[in-house]
Short mmCIF file of C-alpha atoms in Angstrom, two decimals:
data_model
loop_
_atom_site.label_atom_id
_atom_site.label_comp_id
_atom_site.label_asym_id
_atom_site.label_seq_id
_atom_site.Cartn_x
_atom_site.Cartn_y
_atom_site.Cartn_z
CA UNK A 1 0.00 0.00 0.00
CA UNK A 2 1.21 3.24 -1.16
CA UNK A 3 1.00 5.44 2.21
CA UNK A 4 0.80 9.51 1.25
CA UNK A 5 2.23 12.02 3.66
CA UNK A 6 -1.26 12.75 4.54
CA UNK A 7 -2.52 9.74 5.07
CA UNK A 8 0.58 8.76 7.07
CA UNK A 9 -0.44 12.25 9.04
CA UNK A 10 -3.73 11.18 9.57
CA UNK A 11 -3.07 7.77 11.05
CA UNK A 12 -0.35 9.19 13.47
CA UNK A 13 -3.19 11.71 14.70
CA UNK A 14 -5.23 8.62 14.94
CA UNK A 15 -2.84 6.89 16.96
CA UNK A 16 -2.73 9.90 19.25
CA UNK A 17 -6.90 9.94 19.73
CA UNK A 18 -6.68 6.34 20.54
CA UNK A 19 -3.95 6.83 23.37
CA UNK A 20 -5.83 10.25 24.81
CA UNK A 21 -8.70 7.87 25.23
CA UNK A 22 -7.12 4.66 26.87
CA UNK A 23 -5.38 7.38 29.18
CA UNK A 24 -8.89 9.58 29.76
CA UNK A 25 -9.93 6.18 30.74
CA UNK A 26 -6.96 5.11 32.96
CA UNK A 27 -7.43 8.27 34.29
CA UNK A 28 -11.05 7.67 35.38
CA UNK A 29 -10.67 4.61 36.63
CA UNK A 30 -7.65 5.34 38.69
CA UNK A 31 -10.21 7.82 40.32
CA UNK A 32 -13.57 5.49 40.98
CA UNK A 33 -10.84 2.45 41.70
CA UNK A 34 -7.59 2.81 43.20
CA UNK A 35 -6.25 -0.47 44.11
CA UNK A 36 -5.81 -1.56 47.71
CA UNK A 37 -2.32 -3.26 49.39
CA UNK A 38 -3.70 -6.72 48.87
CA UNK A 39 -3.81 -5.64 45.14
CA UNK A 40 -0.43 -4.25 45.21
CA UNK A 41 1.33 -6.97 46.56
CA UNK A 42 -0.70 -9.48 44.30
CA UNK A 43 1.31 -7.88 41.25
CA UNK A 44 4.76 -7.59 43.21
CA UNK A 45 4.34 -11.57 43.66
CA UNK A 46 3.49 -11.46 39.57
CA UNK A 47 6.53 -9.58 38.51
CA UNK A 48 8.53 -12.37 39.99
CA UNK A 49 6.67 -15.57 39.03
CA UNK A 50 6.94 -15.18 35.41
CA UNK A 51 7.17 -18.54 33.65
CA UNK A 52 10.51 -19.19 32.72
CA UNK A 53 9.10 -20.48 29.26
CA UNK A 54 6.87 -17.47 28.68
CA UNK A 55 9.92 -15.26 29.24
CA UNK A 56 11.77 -16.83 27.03
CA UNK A 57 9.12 -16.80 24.41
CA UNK A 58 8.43 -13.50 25.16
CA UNK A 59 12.23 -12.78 24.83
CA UNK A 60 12.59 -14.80 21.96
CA UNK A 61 9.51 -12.80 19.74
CA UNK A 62 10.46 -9.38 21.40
CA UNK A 63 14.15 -10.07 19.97
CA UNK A 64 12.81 -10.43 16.19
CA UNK A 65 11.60 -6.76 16.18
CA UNK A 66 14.22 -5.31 18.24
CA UNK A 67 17.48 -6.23 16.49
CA UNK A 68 15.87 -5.03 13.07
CA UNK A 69 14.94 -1.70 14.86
CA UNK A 70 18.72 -1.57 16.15
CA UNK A 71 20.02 -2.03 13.07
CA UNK A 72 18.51 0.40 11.61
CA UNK A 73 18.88 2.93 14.05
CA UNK A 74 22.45 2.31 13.69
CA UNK A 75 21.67 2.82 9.90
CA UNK A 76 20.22 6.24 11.09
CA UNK A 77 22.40 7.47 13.02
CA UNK A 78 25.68 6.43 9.95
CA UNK A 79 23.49 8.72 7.72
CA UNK A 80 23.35 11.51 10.56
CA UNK A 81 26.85 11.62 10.97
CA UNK A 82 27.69 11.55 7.28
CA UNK A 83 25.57 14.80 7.32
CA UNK A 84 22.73 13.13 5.34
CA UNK A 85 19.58 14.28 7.67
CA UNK A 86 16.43 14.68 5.57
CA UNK A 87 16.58 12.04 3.40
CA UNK A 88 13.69 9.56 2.19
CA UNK A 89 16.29 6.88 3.21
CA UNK A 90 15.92 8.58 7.39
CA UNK A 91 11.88 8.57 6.62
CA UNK A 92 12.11 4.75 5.45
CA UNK A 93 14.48 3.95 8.42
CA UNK A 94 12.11 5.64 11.17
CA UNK A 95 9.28 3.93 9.63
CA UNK A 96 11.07 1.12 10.27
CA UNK A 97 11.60 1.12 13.49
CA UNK A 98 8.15 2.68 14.29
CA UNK A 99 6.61 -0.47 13.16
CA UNK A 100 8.88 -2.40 15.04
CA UNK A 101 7.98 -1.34 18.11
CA UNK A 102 4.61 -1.97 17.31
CA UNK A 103 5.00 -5.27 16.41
CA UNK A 104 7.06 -5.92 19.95
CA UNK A 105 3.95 -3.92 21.42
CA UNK A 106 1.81 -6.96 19.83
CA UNK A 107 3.75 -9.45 21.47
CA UNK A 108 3.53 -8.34 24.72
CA UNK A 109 -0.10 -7.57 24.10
CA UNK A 110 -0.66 -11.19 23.21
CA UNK A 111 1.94 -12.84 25.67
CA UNK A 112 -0.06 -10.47 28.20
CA UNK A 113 -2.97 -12.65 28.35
CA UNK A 114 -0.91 -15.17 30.20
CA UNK A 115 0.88 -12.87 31.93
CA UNK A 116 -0.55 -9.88 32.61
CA UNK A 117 2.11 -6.80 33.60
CA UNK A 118 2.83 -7.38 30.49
CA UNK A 119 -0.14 -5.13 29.07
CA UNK A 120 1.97 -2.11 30.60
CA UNK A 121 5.24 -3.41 28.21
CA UNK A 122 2.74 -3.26 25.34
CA UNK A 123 1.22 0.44 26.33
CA UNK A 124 5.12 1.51 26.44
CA UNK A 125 5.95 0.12 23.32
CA UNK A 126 3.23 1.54 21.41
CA UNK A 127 3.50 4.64 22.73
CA UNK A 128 7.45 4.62 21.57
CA UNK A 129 5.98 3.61 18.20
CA UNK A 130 3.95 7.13 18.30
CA UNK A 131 6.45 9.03 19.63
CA UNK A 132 9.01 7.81 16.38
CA UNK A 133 6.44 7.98 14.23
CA UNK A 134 5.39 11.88 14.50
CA UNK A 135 9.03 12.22 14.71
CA UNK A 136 9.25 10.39 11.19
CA UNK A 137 6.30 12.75 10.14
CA UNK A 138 8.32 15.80 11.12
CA UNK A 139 11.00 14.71 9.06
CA UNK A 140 8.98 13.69 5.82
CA UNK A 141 7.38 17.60 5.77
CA UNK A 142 11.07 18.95 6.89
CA UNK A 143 11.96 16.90 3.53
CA UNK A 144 9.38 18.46 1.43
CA UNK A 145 10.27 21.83 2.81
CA UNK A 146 14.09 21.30 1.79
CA UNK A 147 13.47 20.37 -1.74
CA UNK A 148 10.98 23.76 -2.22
CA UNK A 149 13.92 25.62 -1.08
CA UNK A 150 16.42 23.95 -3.16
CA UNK A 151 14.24 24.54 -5.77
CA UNK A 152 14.33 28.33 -4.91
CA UNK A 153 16.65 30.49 -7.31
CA UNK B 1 -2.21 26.21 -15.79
CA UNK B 2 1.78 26.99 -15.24
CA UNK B 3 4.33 29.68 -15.28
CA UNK B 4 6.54 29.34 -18.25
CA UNK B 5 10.03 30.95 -17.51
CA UNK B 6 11.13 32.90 -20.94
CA UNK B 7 14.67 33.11 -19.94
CA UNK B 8 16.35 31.60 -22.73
CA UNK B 9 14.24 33.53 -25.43
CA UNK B 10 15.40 36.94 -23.73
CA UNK B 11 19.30 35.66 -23.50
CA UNK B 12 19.79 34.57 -27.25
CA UNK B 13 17.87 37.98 -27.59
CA UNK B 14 20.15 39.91 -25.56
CA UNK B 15 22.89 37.25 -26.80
CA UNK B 16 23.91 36.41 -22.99
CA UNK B 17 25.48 33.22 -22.44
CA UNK B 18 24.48 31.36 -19.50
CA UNK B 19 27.55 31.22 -17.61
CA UNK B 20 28.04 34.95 -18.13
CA UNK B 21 24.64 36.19 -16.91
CA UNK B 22 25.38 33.59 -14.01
CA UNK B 23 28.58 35.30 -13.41
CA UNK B 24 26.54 38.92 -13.55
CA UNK B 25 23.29 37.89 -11.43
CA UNK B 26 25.72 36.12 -8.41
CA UNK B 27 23.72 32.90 -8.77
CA UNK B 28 25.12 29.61 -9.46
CA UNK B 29 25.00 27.74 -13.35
CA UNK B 30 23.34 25.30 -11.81
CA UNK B 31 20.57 27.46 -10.26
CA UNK B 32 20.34 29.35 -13.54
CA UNK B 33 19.99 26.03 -15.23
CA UNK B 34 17.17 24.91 -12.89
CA UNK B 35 15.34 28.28 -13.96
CA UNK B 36 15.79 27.59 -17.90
CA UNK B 37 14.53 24.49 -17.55
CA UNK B 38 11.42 25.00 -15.87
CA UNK B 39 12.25 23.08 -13.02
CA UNK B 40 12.04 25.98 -10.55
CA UNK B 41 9.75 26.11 -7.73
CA UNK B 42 9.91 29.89 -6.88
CA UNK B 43 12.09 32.54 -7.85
CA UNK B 44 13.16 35.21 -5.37
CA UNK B 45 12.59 38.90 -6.10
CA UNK B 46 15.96 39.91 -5.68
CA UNK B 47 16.99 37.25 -8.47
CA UNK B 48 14.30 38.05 -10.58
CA UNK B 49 15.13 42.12 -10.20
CA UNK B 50 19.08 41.20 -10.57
CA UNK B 51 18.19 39.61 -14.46
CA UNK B 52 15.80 42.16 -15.39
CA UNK B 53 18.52 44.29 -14.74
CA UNK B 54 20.90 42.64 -16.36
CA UNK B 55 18.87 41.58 -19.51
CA UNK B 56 17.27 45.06 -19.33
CA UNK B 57 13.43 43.76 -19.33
CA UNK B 58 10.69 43.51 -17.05
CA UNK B 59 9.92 40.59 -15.19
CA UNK B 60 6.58 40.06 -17.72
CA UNK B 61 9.32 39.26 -20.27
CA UNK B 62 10.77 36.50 -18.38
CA UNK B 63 7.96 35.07 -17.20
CA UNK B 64 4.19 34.12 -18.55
CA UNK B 65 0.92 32.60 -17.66
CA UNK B 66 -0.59 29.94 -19.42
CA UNK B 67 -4.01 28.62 -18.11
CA UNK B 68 -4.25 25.55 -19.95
#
């Protein structure tokens, strides 16, 4: 699918409707239901009885989006020091590792089910794939700024 | 509907070659290239009064309208 600047535009402000609902929500419900000690403790004894094959599953799946997004944040940061910043190459890279993230997000998401501070891994991860991806937007309009002016005589 | 850029017409008029009028205007060949081509985007108004001046014309003889 060819993805426009606007539509790419549009889904990141989608993204960021989505998240200023979950946390309007969290929000309310941390007001009408704020968890007790019993509570508290119940997910302290969670956080360390994490199955040692879910982990490593978890691990394991996490690890298939992460070293891509490495990789090419290495590739990012080679292009920033060679001086190349607004390049289509940057956009492509930041893509990239937006859509990495999500994908470890979906992991967590899923492996949550079984396991479930895992849910907060999956808000933090999609929220890193927002934060990247408005980033990448800034650059893809910083890009079509650029060649207007180099198009200036 | 575009904005043609008569530049070329008014320096085989004025018998300018391109290099020179770069030379006179302070802009680069390559710049001047992009504007004979078409390929420009915008043109500044002190680059647009510097060839006037040098080609002795007004800016209506550079440049036209065509709404097609």
């Amino acid at each position: 699918m060819n993805w426009t600047k606007d539509r790419s535009i549009a889904l990141s402000r989608a993204c960021v409707v989505v998240f200023a609902l979950l946390l309007a929500a969290l929000d309310v419900s941390a007001v009408i239901t704020a968890p007790p000690v019993e509570r508290h403790t119940q997910m302290i004894l969670m956080l360390v009885t994490i199955s040692h094959t879910l982990w490593t599953v978890l691990v394991a799946l996490c690890s298939l989006f992460a070293w891509p997004a490495l990789w090419k944040l290495w590739r990012l940061l080679g292009n920033l020091q060679a001086g190349k910043v607004f390049t289509d190459d940057n956009v492509r890279l930041m893509r990239a590792v937006s859509w990495c993230c999500v994908g470890a997000g979906l992991v967590c998401l899923v492996c949550g089910c079984w396991y479930a501070p895992l849910f907060v891994l999956a808000a933090a991860a999609a929220f890193m794939a927002l934060i990247v991806r408005i980033v990448k937007n800034v650059f893809q309009q910083a890009i079509a700024m650029k060649s207007e002016l180099d198009l200036t005589v | 509907m575009e904005i043609i850029v008569n530049l070329d017409v008014m320096m085989a008029k004025r018998k300018i070659s391109s290099n020179e009028l770069a030379e006179r205007v302070g802009i680069t060949a390559a710049n001047l290239s992009i504007l004979k081509t078409g390929k420009a985007r915008a043109i500044r108004f002190s680059t647009l009064m510097a060839l006037c001046h040098e080609l002795n014309c007004q800016p209506g003889d550079l440049l036209e309208f065509r709404d097609e």
